[in-house]
Short mmCIF file of C-alpha atoms and ligand atoms in Angstrom, two decimals:
data_model
loop_
_atom_site.label_atom_id
_atom_site.label_comp_id
_atom_site.label_asym_id
_atom_site.label_seq_id
_atom_site.Cartn_x
_atom_site.Cartn_y
_atom_site.Cartn_z
CA MET A 1 -1.74 -19.67 38.35
CA THR A 2 -2.00 -23.47 38.45
CA THR A 3 -1.50 -25.69 35.41
CA SER A 4 -5.19 -26.46 35.26
CA GLU A 5 -6.06 -22.76 35.41
CA LEU A 6 -3.64 -22.13 32.57
CA GLN A 7 -5.22 -24.94 30.57
CA ASP A 8 -8.67 -23.46 31.23
CA ARG A 9 -7.50 -20.05 30.02
CA GLY A 10 -6.10 -21.68 26.87
CA MET A 11 -9.38 -23.46 26.25
CA ILE A 12 -11.40 -20.28 26.77
CA ARG A 13 -9.16 -18.44 24.32
CA GLU A 14 -9.75 -21.18 21.79
CA ILE A 15 -13.51 -21.14 22.27
CA VAL A 16 -13.62 -17.34 21.93
CA ALA A 17 -11.40 -17.41 18.84
CA GLY A 18 -13.74 -20.06 17.40
CA MET A 19 -16.77 -17.84 18.05
CA ARG A 20 -15.05 -14.79 16.56
CA SER A 21 -14.09 -16.60 13.39
CA LYS A 22 -17.47 -18.23 12.89
CA TYR A 23 -19.42 -16.69 10.06
CA ILE A 24 -23.18 -16.98 10.33
CA THR A 25 -24.95 -17.19 7.01
CA LEU A 26 -28.04 -15.03 6.88
CA GLU A 27 -30.69 -13.95 4.40
CA ARG A 28 -28.53 -10.96 3.50
CA ASP A 29 -25.89 -13.40 2.14
CA ARG A 30 -28.38 -14.73 -0.38
CA LYS A 31 -29.36 -11.22 -1.38
CA ILE A 32 -25.83 -9.92 -1.88
CA ARG A 33 -25.00 -13.02 -3.94
CA GLU A 34 -27.93 -12.20 -6.19
CA ARG A 35 -26.73 -8.63 -6.59
CA LEU A 36 -23.18 -9.76 -7.37
CA ASP A 37 -24.52 -12.13 -9.99
CA ARG A 38 -26.28 -9.24 -11.65
CA LEU A 39 -23.03 -7.30 -11.82
CA LEU A 40 -21.31 -10.14 -13.65
CA SER A 41 -21.96 -12.18 -16.75
CA MET A 42 -20.18 -14.53 -19.15
CA ASP A 43 -18.57 -13.43 -22.42
CA ALA A 44 -20.24 -14.01 -25.79
CA ASN A 45 -18.75 -17.52 -25.98
CA GLY A 46 -20.05 -18.32 -22.54
CA ASN A 47 -16.52 -18.80 -21.29
CA SER A 48 -14.88 -16.18 -19.20
CA LEU A 49 -16.53 -14.06 -16.58
CA ILE A 50 -16.90 -10.39 -17.42
CA ALA A 51 -18.58 -7.41 -15.85
CA ALA A 52 -22.18 -7.23 -17.07
CA ASP A 53 -22.93 -5.07 -20.09
CA ASP A 54 -22.74 -1.50 -18.95
CA SER A 55 -25.12 -0.29 -21.64
CA ARG A 56 -27.94 -2.44 -20.31
CA ALA A 57 -30.72 -0.12 -19.31
CA ASP A 58 -32.33 -2.44 -16.81
CA GLY A 59 -29.60 -4.23 -14.93
CA GLU A 60 -27.24 -3.33 -12.17
CA ARG A 61 -24.93 -1.44 -14.54
CA ARG A 62 -21.73 -2.51 -12.88
CA GLY A 63 -21.95 -0.41 -9.75
CA LEU A 64 -23.15 -1.35 -6.27
CA ALA A 65 -22.92 0.63 -3.02
CA VAL A 66 -23.10 -1.54 0.11
CA VAL A 67 -24.09 0.80 2.92
CA GLY A 68 -24.80 0.36 6.62
CA GLY A 69 -23.81 1.68 10.03
CA ALA A 70 -20.35 1.04 11.45
CA GLY A 71 -20.30 -2.54 12.66
CA SER A 72 -23.36 -3.62 10.70
CA GLY A 73 -21.30 -6.26 8.89
CA LYS A 74 -20.53 -4.77 5.47
CA THR A 75 -16.93 -5.90 5.17
CA SER A 76 -17.68 -9.41 6.42
CA LEU A 77 -20.63 -9.71 4.05
CA ILE A 78 -18.87 -8.66 0.88
CA ASN A 79 -15.74 -10.64 1.71
CA LYS A 80 -17.71 -13.79 2.31
CA ALA A 81 -19.78 -13.30 -0.85
CA VAL A 82 -16.64 -12.87 -2.95
CA ASP A 83 -14.78 -15.75 -1.26
CA ASN A 84 -17.71 -18.10 -1.78
CA HIS A 85 -18.58 -17.11 -5.34
CA PRO A 86 -17.64 -20.02 -7.58
CA ASP A 87 -17.01 -17.76 -10.59
CA LEU A 88 -14.72 -15.42 -8.67
CA GLN A 89 -12.06 -17.93 -7.74
CA PRO A 90 -8.53 -17.37 -9.11
CA SER A 91 -7.67 -19.49 -12.14
CA SER A 92 -4.80 -19.61 -14.60
CA ALA A 93 -6.83 -17.51 -17.07
CA ALA A 94 -7.84 -15.00 -14.36
CA PRO A 95 -5.35 -15.10 -11.47
CA ILE A 96 -6.88 -12.10 -9.67
CA PRO A 97 -10.60 -11.89 -10.58
CA VAL A 98 -11.38 -9.62 -7.63
CA VAL A 99 -9.28 -6.77 -6.25
CA ARG A 100 -10.23 -5.53 -2.76
CA VAL A 101 -8.85 -2.32 -1.32
CA THR A 102 -9.55 -0.03 1.60
CA VAL A 103 -9.51 3.67 0.80
CA PRO A 104 -6.08 4.98 1.86
CA ASN A 105 -5.45 8.12 3.85
CA PRO A 106 -5.14 10.69 2.37
CA ALA A 107 -7.67 9.59 -0.19
CA THR A 108 -6.42 11.05 -3.42
CA SER A 109 -7.03 9.66 -6.86
CA LYS A 110 -3.37 8.71 -7.10
CA SER A 111 -3.14 7.11 -3.65
CA LEU A 112 -6.19 4.99 -4.41
CA ALA A 113 -4.78 3.94 -7.78
CA PHE A 114 -1.51 2.99 -6.07
CA GLU A 115 -3.39 0.99 -3.49
CA VAL A 116 -5.19 -0.89 -6.23
CA LEU A 117 -1.93 -1.52 -8.08
CA LYS A 118 -0.31 -2.86 -4.91
CA LYS A 119 -3.14 -5.35 -4.52
CA THR A 120 -2.46 -6.60 -8.03
CA GLY A 121 1.12 -7.36 -7.00
CA TYR A 122 2.55 -4.42 -8.94
CA THR A 123 6.05 -3.63 -7.67
CA GLU A 124 7.15 -0.85 -10.00
CA LEU A 125 5.50 1.92 -8.00
CA ALA A 126 8.53 3.12 -6.07
CA LYS A 127 10.47 3.66 -9.25
CA LYS A 128 7.77 5.64 -10.91
CA ARG A 129 6.91 9.28 -10.50
CA ALA A 130 3.53 8.53 -11.96
CA THR A 131 0.62 10.94 -12.20
CA ALA A 132 -2.82 9.75 -11.16
CA TRP A 133 -3.64 9.37 -14.82
CA ASP A 134 -0.60 7.12 -15.44
CA ALA A 135 -1.40 5.08 -12.37
CA TRP A 136 -5.01 4.43 -13.40
CA ASN A 137 -3.79 3.48 -16.87
CA ASP A 138 -1.53 0.92 -15.24
CA VAL A 139 -4.55 -0.28 -13.25
CA ARG A 140 -6.40 -0.87 -16.51
CA VAL A 141 -3.50 -2.84 -17.95
CA ARG A 142 -3.13 -4.92 -14.79
CA PHE A 143 -6.85 -5.68 -14.69
CA LYS A 144 -6.78 -6.95 -18.30
CA LEU A 145 -3.71 -9.04 -17.61
CA LEU A 146 -5.06 -10.56 -14.41
CA GLY A 147 -8.64 -11.14 -15.54
CA THR A 148 -9.97 -8.74 -12.91
CA VAL A 149 -13.73 -8.30 -13.22
CA LEU A 150 -14.59 -6.85 -9.83
CA LEU A 151 -13.08 -4.01 -7.79
CA VAL A 152 -14.25 -3.74 -4.17
CA ILE A 153 -13.48 -0.46 -2.40
CA ASP A 154 -14.07 -0.57 1.37
CA GLU A 155 -14.44 2.44 3.69
CA ALA A 156 -15.50 4.31 0.58
CA GLN A 157 -16.95 7.19 2.64
CA ASP A 158 -13.31 8.19 3.22
CA MET A 159 -13.17 9.28 -0.40
CA PHE A 160 -15.17 12.27 0.80
CA PRO A 161 -13.00 13.77 3.55
CA ARG A 162 -14.43 16.67 5.50
CA GLY A 163 -12.74 20.00 5.50
CA SER A 164 -10.02 19.27 3.00
CA LYS A 165 -10.20 19.37 -0.72
CA SER A 166 -11.77 16.14 -1.82
CA GLU A 167 -10.74 14.32 -4.95
CA ALA A 168 -13.89 12.23 -4.81
CA HIS A 169 -15.14 13.71 -8.02
CA ASP A 170 -11.99 12.73 -9.93
CA ILE A 171 -12.03 9.29 -8.38
CA LEU A 172 -15.66 8.70 -9.26
CA ARG A 173 -15.10 9.90 -12.80
CA THR A 174 -12.23 7.47 -13.13
CA LEU A 175 -14.27 4.63 -11.69
CA LYS A 176 -16.99 5.45 -14.17
CA THR A 177 -14.60 5.07 -17.10
CA LEU A 178 -13.24 1.83 -15.62
CA MET A 179 -16.80 0.57 -15.52
CA GLN A 180 -17.63 1.79 -19.00
CA ASP A 181 -14.55 0.46 -20.77
CA GLU A 182 -15.04 -2.43 -23.12
CA GLY A 183 -14.30 -5.41 -20.90
CA GLY A 184 -14.46 -3.04 -17.90
CA VAL A 185 -14.85 -4.03 -14.30
CA ALA A 186 -17.77 -3.92 -11.93
CA VAL A 187 -17.23 -1.76 -8.84
CA VAL A 188 -18.59 -2.34 -5.33
CA LEU A 189 -18.24 0.52 -2.85
CA CYS A 190 -18.73 -0.26 0.86
CA GLY A 191 -19.27 2.41 3.46
CA ILE A 192 -21.39 3.95 6.19
CA GLU A 193 -24.73 5.59 5.41
CA THR A 194 -23.25 8.94 4.40
CA LEU A 195 -21.57 7.23 1.44
CA PHE A 196 -24.76 6.93 -0.52
CA GLU A 197 -25.79 10.51 0.21
CA ARG A 198 -22.41 11.74 -0.98
CA LEU A 199 -22.61 9.52 -4.05
CA SER A 200 -26.02 10.87 -4.90
CA VAL A 201 -24.75 14.45 -4.62
CA ASP A 202 -21.58 13.93 -6.61
CA PHE A 203 -22.95 11.40 -9.01
CA GLN A 204 -26.50 12.58 -9.29
CA ALA A 205 -26.96 12.61 -13.03
CA ASP A 206 -25.74 9.10 -13.33
CA ARG A 207 -27.14 6.90 -10.59
CA ARG A 208 -24.59 4.34 -11.59
CA PHE A 209 -24.33 2.89 -8.13
CA LYS A 210 -27.35 0.99 -6.92
CA LYS A 211 -27.80 0.72 -3.22
CA PHE A 212 -27.59 -2.41 -1.08
CA GLU A 213 -28.47 -1.44 2.44
CA LEU A 214 -27.73 -3.25 5.67
CA GLY A 215 -30.55 -1.65 7.59
CA PRO A 216 -30.86 -1.49 11.37
CA VAL A 217 -31.83 -4.54 13.38
CA ASN A 218 -35.52 -4.42 14.16
CA VAL A 219 -36.49 -6.29 17.31
CA THR A 220 -39.97 -7.14 16.06
CA ALA A 221 -38.78 -8.52 12.75
CA ASP A 222 -35.36 -9.77 13.83
CA GLY A 223 -36.05 -10.91 17.40
CA LYS A 224 -36.03 -14.55 16.36
CA LEU A 225 -32.75 -14.06 14.54
CA LEU A 226 -31.12 -12.44 17.59
CA ARG A 227 -32.39 -15.19 19.90
CA GLY A 228 -31.02 -17.72 17.42
CA LEU A 229 -27.63 -16.00 17.48
CA VAL A 230 -27.49 -16.09 21.28
CA SER A 231 -28.34 -19.81 21.18
CA THR A 232 -25.79 -20.59 18.50
CA TYR A 233 -22.93 -18.96 20.40
CA CYS A 234 -24.06 -20.42 23.74
CA ASP A 235 -24.01 -23.88 22.16
CA MET A 236 -20.50 -23.28 20.84
CA ALA A 237 -19.30 -22.31 24.30
CA GLU A 238 -21.42 -24.97 26.05
CA VAL A 239 -23.14 -22.52 28.37
CA ALA A 240 -26.88 -22.48 29.01
CA ARG A 241 -28.94 -19.78 27.35
CA PRO A 242 -30.11 -16.77 29.33
CA GLU A 243 -33.81 -16.29 30.07
CA PRO A 244 -34.41 -12.59 30.90
CA ALA A 245 -37.51 -11.35 29.13
CA ASP A 246 -36.14 -8.17 27.62
CA LEU A 247 -32.56 -9.29 27.01
CA ILE A 248 -32.97 -9.28 23.23
CA GLU A 249 -34.38 -5.74 23.23
CA ARG A 250 -31.52 -4.54 25.43
CA LEU A 251 -29.00 -6.37 23.26
CA ALA A 252 -30.29 -4.72 20.09
CA HIS A 253 -30.14 -1.30 21.76
CA ALA A 254 -26.67 -1.87 23.19
CA GLY A 255 -25.52 -3.02 19.75
CA ARG A 256 -26.83 0.23 18.30
CA TYR A 257 -29.21 -1.85 16.19
CA ARG A 258 -26.30 -3.09 14.07
CA LEU A 259 -26.04 -6.81 13.62
CA GLY A 260 -22.24 -7.13 13.79
CA LEU A 261 -22.11 -5.12 17.03
CA CYS A 262 -24.84 -7.32 18.54
CA ILE A 263 -22.77 -10.40 17.68
CA GLU A 264 -19.70 -8.84 19.29
CA GLN A 265 -21.72 -8.17 22.49
CA ILE A 266 -22.89 -11.77 22.67
CA ILE A 267 -19.35 -13.10 22.29
CA ALA A 268 -17.95 -10.65 24.86
CA ALA A 269 -20.64 -11.63 27.40
CA ILE A 270 -19.99 -15.34 26.88
CA GLU A 271 -16.26 -14.78 27.32
CA ILE A 272 -16.93 -13.21 30.74
CA ALA A 273 -19.20 -16.13 31.72
CA LEU A 274 -16.47 -18.60 30.73
CA MET A 275 -13.79 -16.70 32.65
CA ARG A 276 -15.99 -16.86 35.75
CA GLY A 277 -16.66 -20.54 35.26
CA ASP A 278 -20.41 -19.80 35.09
CA LYS A 279 -22.55 -22.41 33.40
CA THR A 280 -25.38 -20.11 32.36
CA LEU A 281 -25.11 -16.88 30.44
CA GLU A 282 -26.80 -14.15 32.47
CA ILE A 283 -27.68 -10.54 31.82
CA GLN A 284 -24.95 -9.64 34.36
CA HIS A 285 -22.32 -10.96 31.91
CA PHE A 286 -23.71 -8.67 29.22
CA ALA A 287 -23.65 -5.78 31.68
CA GLU A 288 -19.98 -6.38 32.50
CA ALA A 289 -19.04 -6.68 28.86
CA PHE A 290 -20.87 -3.41 28.26
CA PHE A 291 -18.94 -1.70 31.08
CA GLU A 292 -15.67 -2.88 29.56
CA GLN A 293 -16.61 -1.63 26.14
CA GLU A 294 -18.25 1.68 26.96
CA ALA A 295 -16.59 2.62 30.26
CA CYS A 296 -19.91 4.11 31.41
CA GLU A 297 -21.70 4.67 34.74
CA VAL A 298 -24.25 2.18 36.09
CA GLY A 299 -27.15 4.40 35.08
CA ARG A 300 -25.96 4.34 31.48
CA ASN A 301 -25.48 0.60 31.25
CA VAL A 302 -28.14 -0.69 28.87
CA PHE A 303 -28.18 -4.09 30.58
CA LEU A 304 -28.71 -2.65 34.08
CA SER A 305 -30.73 0.52 33.81
CA PRO A 306 -34.54 0.19 34.04
CA ARG A 307 -34.68 3.16 31.67
CA TRP A 308 -32.30 1.55 29.19
CA SER A 309 -34.36 2.47 26.13
CA LYS A 310 -33.81 6.16 26.90
CA ILE A 311 -30.01 5.81 26.90
CA ASP A 312 -28.67 7.53 23.83
CA LEU A 313 -25.53 5.74 22.66
CA GLY A 314 -24.91 8.18 19.82
N1 ATP B 1 -22.59 -12.89 9.38
C1 ATP B 1 -21.76 -12.74 10.41
N2 ATP B 1 -21.45 -13.79 11.22
C2 ATP B 1 -20.64 -13.63 12.27
N3 ATP B 1 -20.05 -12.47 12.63
C3 ATP B 1 -20.32 -11.39 11.86
C4 ATP B 1 -21.18 -11.46 10.73
N4 ATP B 1 -21.26 -10.22 10.17
C5 ATP B 1 -20.48 -9.42 10.93
N5 ATP B 1 -19.92 -10.11 11.93
C6 ATP B 1 -19.02 -9.58 12.98
O1 ATP B 1 -19.47 -8.27 13.30
C7 ATP B 1 -18.40 -7.37 13.47
C8 ATP B 1 -18.55 -6.18 12.53
O2 ATP B 1 -18.50 -6.65 11.19
P1 ATP B 1 -17.79 -5.84 10.02
O3 ATP B 1 -16.42 -5.41 10.43
O4 ATP B 1 -17.92 -6.66 8.79
O5 ATP B 1 -18.74 -4.58 9.94
P2 ATP B 1 -18.59 -3.26 9.06
O6 ATP B 1 -19.99 -2.84 8.74
O7 ATP B 1 -17.66 -3.49 7.94
O8 ATP B 1 -17.95 -2.25 10.13
P3 ATP B 1 -17.13 -0.91 9.84
O9 ATP B 1 -18.11 0.12 9.35
O10 ATP B 1 -16.57 -0.56 11.20
O11 ATP B 1 -16.07 -1.21 8.82
C9 ATP B 1 -17.12 -8.18 13.24
O12 ATP B 1 -16.62 -8.59 14.48
C10 ATP B 1 -17.61 -9.37 12.44
O13 ATP B 1 -16.81 -10.50 12.66
MG1 MG B 2 -15.87 -2.59 7.43
#
């Protein structure tokens, strides 16, 4: 490879990394911010941030379930909302206002409590033969000490494993007491669609977790948004936009109608165009990116098949 080819490769890598790290602010960002605000309020003196009053009959009652298909953008959305929230920044009074964990495997009450403790910088775990009850008590103490007002639990559907004995009920009961405690925390659970169904079954009487849904992309309503995304990324990579009439429809289908997956397809197609030195993004680039991702036959490539809308991607 010549020096200039190597330089080109380096530049392409940089452009692609830039596209991957770009966060596009959407209407859903405004909505999740609103919901977060309802989970939180100030104390009676108007000073420190606390979880909103749990006894409030109307409000969000401290629990929110962010649900959407795999790749819809749940983790990115909640992370960005927390990172950008002016009242959720670490301070000397509240060094860790938000604790974010991913449900560990196996998902027991104790393993989750340990995961939470780890995220609070707790280092005594190895020494301790703690029970789940002890561990959650330590969580409570750490939260008070660190000014934690919000606990975000990602991949929360994994609390409900199939086939094995689930401790989801114990975990949910514990979360409920964490939320109810005086000065308790608000809890956000993120997970795929089954999460909310499972929550409703296990937590039926309570309805403590309100739903925030990242619904499927709808080409009629979101066509403009998708076209805008293609343009934005093309501009970043300095390639001309593609023209094919039904590209957006095919893109939505190939991305399983999940926004994050659609974004990943756009970036992958642009990367292929850049590698080829092509100046315009074409449907062929999308088709090749799709082959790489799905390892499918021509007839099952959503960007090539005339009967693409009939292709079931599962
Ligand atoms: N607003 C956004 N701007 C740019 N990229 C985004 C945005 N939202 C999501 N993405 C991208 O979409 C992809 C999927 O997003 P993310 O991982 O947040 O989805 P998820 O719903 O949490 O998926 P999973 O269920 O697999 O955990 C990632 O590559 C992410 O960078
Ligand atoms: Mg995620």
